[in-house]
mmCIF file of C-alpha atoms in Angstrom:
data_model
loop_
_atom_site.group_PDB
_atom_site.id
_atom_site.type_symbol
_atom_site.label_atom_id
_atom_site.label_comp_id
_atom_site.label_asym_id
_atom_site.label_seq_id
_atom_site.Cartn_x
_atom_site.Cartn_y
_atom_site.Cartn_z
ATOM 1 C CA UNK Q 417 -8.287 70.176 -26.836
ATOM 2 C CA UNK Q 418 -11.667 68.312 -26.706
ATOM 3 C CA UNK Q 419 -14.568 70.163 -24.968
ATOM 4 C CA UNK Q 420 -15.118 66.974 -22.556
ATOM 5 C CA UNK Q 421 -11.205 66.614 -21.850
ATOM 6 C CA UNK Q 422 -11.242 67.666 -17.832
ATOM 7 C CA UNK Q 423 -14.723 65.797 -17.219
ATOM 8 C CA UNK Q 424 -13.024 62.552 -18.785
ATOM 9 C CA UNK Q 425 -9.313 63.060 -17.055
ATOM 10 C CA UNK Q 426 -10.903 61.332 -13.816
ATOM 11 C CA UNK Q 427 -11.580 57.987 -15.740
ATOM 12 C CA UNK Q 428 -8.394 57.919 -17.582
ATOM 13 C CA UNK Q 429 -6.921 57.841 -14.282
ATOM 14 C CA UNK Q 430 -9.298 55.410 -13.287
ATOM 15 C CA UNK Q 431 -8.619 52.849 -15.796
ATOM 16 C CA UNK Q 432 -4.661 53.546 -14.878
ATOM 17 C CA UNK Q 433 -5.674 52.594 -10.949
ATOM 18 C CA UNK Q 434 -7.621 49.822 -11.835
ATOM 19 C CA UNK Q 435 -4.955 48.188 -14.101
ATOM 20 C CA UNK Q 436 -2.673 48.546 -11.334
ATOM 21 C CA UNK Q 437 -5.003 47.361 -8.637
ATOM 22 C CA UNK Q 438 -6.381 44.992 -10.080
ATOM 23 C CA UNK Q 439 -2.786 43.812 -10.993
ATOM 24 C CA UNK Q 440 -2.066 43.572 -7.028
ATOM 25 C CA UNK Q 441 -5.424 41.673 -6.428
ATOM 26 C CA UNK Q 442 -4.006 38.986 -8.532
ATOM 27 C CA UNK Q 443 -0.888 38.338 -7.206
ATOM 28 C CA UNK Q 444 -1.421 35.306 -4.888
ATOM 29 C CA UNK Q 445 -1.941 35.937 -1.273
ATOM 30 C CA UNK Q 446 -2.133 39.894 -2.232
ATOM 31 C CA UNK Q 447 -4.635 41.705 0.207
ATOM 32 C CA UNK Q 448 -7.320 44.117 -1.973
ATOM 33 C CA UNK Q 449 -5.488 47.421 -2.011
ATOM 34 C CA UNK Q 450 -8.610 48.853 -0.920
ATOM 35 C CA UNK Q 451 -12.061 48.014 -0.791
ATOM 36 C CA UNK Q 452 -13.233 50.249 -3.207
ATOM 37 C CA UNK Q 453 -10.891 48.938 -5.880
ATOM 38 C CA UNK Q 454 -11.895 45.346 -4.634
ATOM 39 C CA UNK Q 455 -15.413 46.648 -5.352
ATOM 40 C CA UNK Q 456 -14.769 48.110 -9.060
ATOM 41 C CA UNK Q 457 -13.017 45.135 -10.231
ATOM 42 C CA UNK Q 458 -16.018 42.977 -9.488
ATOM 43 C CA UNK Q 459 -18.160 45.194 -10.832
ATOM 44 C CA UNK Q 460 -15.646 45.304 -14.054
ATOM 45 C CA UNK Q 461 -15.582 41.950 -13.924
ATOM 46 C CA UNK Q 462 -19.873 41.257 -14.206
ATOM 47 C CA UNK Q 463 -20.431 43.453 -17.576
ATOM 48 C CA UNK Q 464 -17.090 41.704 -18.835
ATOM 49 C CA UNK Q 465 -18.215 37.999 -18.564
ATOM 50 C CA UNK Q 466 -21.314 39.376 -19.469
ATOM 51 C CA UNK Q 467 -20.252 40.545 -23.138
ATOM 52 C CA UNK Q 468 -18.218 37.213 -23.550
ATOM 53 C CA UNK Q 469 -21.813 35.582 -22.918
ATOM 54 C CA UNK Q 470 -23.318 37.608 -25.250
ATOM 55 C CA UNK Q 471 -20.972 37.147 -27.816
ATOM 56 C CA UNK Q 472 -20.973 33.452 -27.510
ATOM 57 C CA UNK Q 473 -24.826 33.355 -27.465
ATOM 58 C CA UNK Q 474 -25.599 35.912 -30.080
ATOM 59 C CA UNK Q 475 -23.143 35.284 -32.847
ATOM 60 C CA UNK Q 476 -23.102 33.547 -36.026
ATOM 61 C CA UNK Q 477 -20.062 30.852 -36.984
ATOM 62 C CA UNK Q 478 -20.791 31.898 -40.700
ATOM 63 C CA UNK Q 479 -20.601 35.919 -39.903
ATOM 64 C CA UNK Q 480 -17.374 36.091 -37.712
ATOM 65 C CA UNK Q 481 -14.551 38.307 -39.032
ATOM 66 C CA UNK Q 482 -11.476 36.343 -40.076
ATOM 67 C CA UNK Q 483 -9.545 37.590 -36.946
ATOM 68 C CA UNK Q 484 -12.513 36.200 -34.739
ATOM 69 C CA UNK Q 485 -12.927 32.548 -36.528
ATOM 70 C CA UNK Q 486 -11.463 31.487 -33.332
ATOM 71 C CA UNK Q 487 -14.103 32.724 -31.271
ATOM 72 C CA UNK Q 488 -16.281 30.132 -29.433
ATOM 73 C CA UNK Q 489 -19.941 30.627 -30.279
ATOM 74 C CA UNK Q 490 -23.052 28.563 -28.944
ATOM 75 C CA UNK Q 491 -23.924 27.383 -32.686
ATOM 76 C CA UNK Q 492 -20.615 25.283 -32.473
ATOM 77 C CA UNK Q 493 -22.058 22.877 -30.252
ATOM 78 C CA UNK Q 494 -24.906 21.854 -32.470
ATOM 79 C CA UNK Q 495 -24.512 19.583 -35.691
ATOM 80 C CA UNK Q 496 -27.170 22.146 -37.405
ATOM 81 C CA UNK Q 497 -26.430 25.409 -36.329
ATOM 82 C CA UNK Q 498 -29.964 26.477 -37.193
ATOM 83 C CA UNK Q 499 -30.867 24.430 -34.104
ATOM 84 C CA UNK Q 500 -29.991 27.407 -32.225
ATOM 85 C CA UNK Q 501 -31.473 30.510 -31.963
ATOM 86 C CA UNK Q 502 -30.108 33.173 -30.059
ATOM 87 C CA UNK Q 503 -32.679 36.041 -31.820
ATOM 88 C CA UNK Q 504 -35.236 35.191 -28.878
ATOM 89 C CA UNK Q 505 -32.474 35.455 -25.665
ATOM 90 C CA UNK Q 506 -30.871 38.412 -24.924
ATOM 91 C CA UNK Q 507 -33.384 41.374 -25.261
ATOM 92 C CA UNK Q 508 -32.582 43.805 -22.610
ATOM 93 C CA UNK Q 509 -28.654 43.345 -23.920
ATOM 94 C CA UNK Q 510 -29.517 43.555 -27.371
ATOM 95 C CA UNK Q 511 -30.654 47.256 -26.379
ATOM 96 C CA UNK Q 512 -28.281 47.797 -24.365
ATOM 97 C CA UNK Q 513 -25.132 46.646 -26.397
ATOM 98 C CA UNK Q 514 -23.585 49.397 -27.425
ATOM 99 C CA UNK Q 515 -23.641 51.360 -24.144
ATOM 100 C CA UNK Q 516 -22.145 48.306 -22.262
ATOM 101 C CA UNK Q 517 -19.121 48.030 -24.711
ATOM 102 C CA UNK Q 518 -18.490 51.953 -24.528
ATOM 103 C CA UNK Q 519 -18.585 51.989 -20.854
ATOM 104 C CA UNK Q 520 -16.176 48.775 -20.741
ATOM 105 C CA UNK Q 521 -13.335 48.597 -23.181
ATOM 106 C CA UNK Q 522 -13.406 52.155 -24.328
ATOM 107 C CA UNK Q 523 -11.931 55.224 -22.167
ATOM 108 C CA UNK Q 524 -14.669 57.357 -23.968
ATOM 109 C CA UNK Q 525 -16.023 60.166 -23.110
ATOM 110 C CA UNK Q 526 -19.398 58.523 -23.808
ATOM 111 C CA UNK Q 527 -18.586 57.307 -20.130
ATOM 112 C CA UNK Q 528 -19.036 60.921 -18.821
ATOM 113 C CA UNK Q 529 -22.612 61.130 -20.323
ATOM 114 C CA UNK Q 530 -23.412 57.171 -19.109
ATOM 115 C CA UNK Q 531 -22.480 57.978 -15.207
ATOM 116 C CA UNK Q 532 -24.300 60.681 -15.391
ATOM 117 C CA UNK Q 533 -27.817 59.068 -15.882
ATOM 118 C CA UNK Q 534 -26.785 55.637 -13.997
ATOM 119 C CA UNK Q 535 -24.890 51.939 -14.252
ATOM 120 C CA UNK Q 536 -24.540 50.973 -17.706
ATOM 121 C CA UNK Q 537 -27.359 48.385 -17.105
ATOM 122 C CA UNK Q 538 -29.041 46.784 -14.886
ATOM 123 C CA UNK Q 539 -27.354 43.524 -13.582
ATOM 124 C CA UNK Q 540 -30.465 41.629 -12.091
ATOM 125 C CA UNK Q 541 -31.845 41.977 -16.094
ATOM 126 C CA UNK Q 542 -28.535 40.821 -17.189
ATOM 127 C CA UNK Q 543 -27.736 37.871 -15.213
ATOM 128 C CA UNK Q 544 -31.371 36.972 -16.082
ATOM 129 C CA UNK Q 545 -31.495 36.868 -19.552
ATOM 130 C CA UNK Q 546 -28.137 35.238 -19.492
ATOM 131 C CA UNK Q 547 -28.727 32.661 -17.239
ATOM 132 C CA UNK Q 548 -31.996 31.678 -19.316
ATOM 133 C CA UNK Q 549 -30.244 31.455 -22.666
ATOM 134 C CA UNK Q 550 -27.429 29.387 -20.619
ATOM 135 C CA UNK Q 551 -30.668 27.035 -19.502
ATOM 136 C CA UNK Q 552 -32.154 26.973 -23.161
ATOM 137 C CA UNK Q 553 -28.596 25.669 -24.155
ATOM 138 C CA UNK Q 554 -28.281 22.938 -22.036
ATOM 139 C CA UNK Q 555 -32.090 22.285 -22.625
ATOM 140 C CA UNK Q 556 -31.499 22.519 -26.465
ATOM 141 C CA UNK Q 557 -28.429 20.280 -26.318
ATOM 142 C CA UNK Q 558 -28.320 16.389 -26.862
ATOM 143 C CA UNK Q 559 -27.722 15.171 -23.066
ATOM 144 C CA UNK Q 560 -23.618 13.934 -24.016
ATOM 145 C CA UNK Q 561 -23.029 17.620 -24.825
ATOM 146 C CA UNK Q 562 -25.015 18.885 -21.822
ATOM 147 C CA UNK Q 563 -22.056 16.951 -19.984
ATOM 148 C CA UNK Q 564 -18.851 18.336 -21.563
ATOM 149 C CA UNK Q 565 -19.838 21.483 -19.813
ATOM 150 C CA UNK Q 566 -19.917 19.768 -16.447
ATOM 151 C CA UNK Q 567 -16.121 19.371 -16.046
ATOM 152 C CA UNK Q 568 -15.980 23.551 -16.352
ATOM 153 C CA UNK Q 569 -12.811 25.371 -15.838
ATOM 154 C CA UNK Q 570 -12.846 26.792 -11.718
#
């Protein structure tokens, strides 16, 4: 048995609760099972969109793993990729990369170390950087692009 099994048991059944809550929270006109789980699903939900971002910012068309060639990346949406460059963005994530995909798509027990110290980052830092590599995008772009995002996806 590993040394860390009993401290991690509480998140395994964690992630079971959560798939199932979170299930319930979808179904339409389904009341949050309870606040708490209303709460962790939004807070799942912030470091999730935030690693998409990442990804799409960060990444390289010309490094992507055959499985990933369909991945979206901000490059695509410039006729020279070199236009963009995503080196100067995302800092505080850069740093903070690994930490935020053990705590989210792993059941680790790297998770029993991270809530020990605190949050797996800090969100104000995070929606920052984000949000200005989303405004350097739409700065970067030529204005007809800057308008294909207006029609988003609610």
């Amino acid at each position: 048995m590993h040394d860390k099994a009993q401290a991690v048991a509480p998140r395994v059944k964690y992630e079971w609760k959560m798939l199932n809550e979170t299930y319930a929270l979808r179904r339409q006109n389904q009341p949050a099972p309870s606040p708490r789980s209303a709460k962790d699903a939004f807070l799942e939900s912030f470091p999730l969109h935030s690693r998409n971002l990442y990804h799409f910012f960060t990444r390289r068309r010309a490094e992507l793993k055959r499985f990933e060639e369909s991945d979206v990346v901000a490059e695509d949406f410039f006729d020279d990729p070199a236009q963009w460059n995503p080196s100067t963005h995302l800092t505080f994530l850069d740093s903070n990369l690994v930490r935020l995909n053990r705590s989210l798509s792993h059941i680790s027990y790297d998770r029993v170390e991270y809530e020990m110290t605190k949050r797996w980052v800090d969100m104000d830092r995070t929606l920052n950087e984000l949000n200005h590599a989303w405004e350097t995008l739409m700065k970067d772009l030529p204005e007809e692009r800057r308008n294909w995002f207006e029609n988003a996806v609610r």
